XYZ file of C-alpha atoms in Angstrom:
118
model
C 1.308 14.083 5.987
C -1.292 14.035 3.229
C -1.482 16.219 0.145
C -4.649 17.659 1.658
C -2.639 18.806 4.664
C 0.013 20.280 2.353
C -2.748 22.224 0.610
C -4.022 23.555 3.958
C -0.568 24.478 5.278
C 0.228 26.482 2.150
C -3.297 27.842 1.742
C -2.937 26.575 -1.810
C -5.394 26.417 -4.652
C -5.865 22.967 -6.179
C -6.036 22.826 -9.983
C -6.167 19.049 -10.432
C -5.631 15.893 -8.423
C -8.626 15.993 -6.097
C -8.441 12.202 -5.870
C -4.831 12.444 -4.626
C -5.486 14.623 -1.565
C -5.484 11.578 0.724
C -2.077 10.453 -0.587
C 0.658 10.359 2.036
C 3.808 12.316 1.268
C 6.976 12.356 3.346
C 9.385 14.475 1.358
C 9.536 17.561 -0.856
C 12.000 19.680 -2.769
C 12.030 23.200 -4.141
C 13.788 24.177 -7.351
C 13.374 26.275 -10.481
C 16.028 24.225 -12.264
C 14.645 20.943 -13.533
C 18.157 19.745 -14.364
C 18.989 19.955 -10.639
C 15.831 18.046 -9.774
C 16.824 15.296 -12.216
C 20.445 15.226 -11.032
C 20.184 15.647 -7.278
C 16.709 14.781 -6.053
C 15.794 11.292 -4.977
C 12.565 9.930 -3.539
C 10.754 13.254 -3.307
C 6.967 13.309 -3.547
C 6.302 17.047 -3.909
C 8.023 19.584 -6.161
C 7.761 23.293 -5.355
C 8.747 25.584 -8.207
C 8.221 28.938 -9.832
C 9.040 27.606 -13.297
C 5.931 27.692 -15.468
C 6.120 25.171 -18.281
C 5.158 21.610 -19.129
C 8.709 20.419 -18.438
C 7.943 20.741 -14.729
C 5.193 18.121 -15.033
C 7.362 15.898 -17.220
C 10.170 16.108 -14.643
C 7.757 15.279 -11.820
C 6.530 12.289 -13.802
C 10.084 11.032 -14.435
C 10.864 11.329 -10.731
C 7.616 9.616 -9.635
C 6.387 12.720 -7.812
C 2.697 13.033 -6.979
C 2.364 16.815 -6.758
C 3.696 20.040 -8.257
C 3.152 23.266 -6.323
C 3.691 26.574 -8.068
C 4.901 29.346 -5.753
C 4.766 33.160 -5.837
C 1.079 33.272 -6.846
C 1.834 31.886 -10.290
C -1.182 30.416 -12.063
C -0.511 27.354 -14.218
C -1.537 27.445 -17.846
C -4.450 25.100 -18.694
C -2.087 22.983 -20.822
C 0.112 22.365 -17.767
C -2.910 21.366 -15.685
C -4.212 19.055 -18.409
C -0.841 17.338 -18.798
C -0.604 16.841 -15.038
C -4.142 15.464 -14.941
C -3.259 12.960 -17.675
C -0.185 11.870 -15.678
C -2.128 11.637 -12.382
C -0.081 14.412 -10.754
C -1.743 16.959 -8.489
C -1.166 20.642 -9.256
C -1.462 23.405 -6.667
C -0.453 27.036 -6.432
C 0.358 29.120 -3.379
C 0.984 32.818 -2.842
C 4.019 32.027 -0.671
C 7.525 32.458 -1.982
C 9.492 29.238 -2.354
C 11.599 29.777 0.768
C 8.526 30.357 2.916
C 6.535 27.502 1.384
C 9.390 25.044 1.910
C 9.891 26.321 5.462
C 6.221 25.939 6.345
C 6.172 22.359 5.062
C 9.431 21.514 6.833
C 8.149 23.002 10.073
C 5.017 20.857 9.749
C 7.101 17.704 9.437
C 7.677 17.238 5.711
C 11.309 16.421 5.115
C 13.614 16.983 2.204
C 16.449 14.779 1.165
C 19.241 15.627 -1.176
C 20.960 12.866 -3.056
C 24.380 14.031 -4.234
C 26.147 11.883 -6.803
C 29.749 11.320 -5.860
């Protein structure tokens, strides 16, 4: 699915990354704990979170993600959007809660994969 389709499914507002809407994404994850994203997530393209700080964008960059979606109608601060723009990461926001947003994307065919270190 494309980021544009993700945006439509979640009825999300796009804050930056217009040029990325045609990008294909196959996986996503949802977390408010960036340490868990760093430790357990592998090969995810989209990060759904309610955490509102620049660390979210920095984590997405480290994990080679192409999009951050803020849930629960949270509006990203302009500094977050500007950082994401500089890192070529799309930023969206949706009114859905994380559980619902993840469920809608999963139902539409976006998969999640959890990589557990043994």
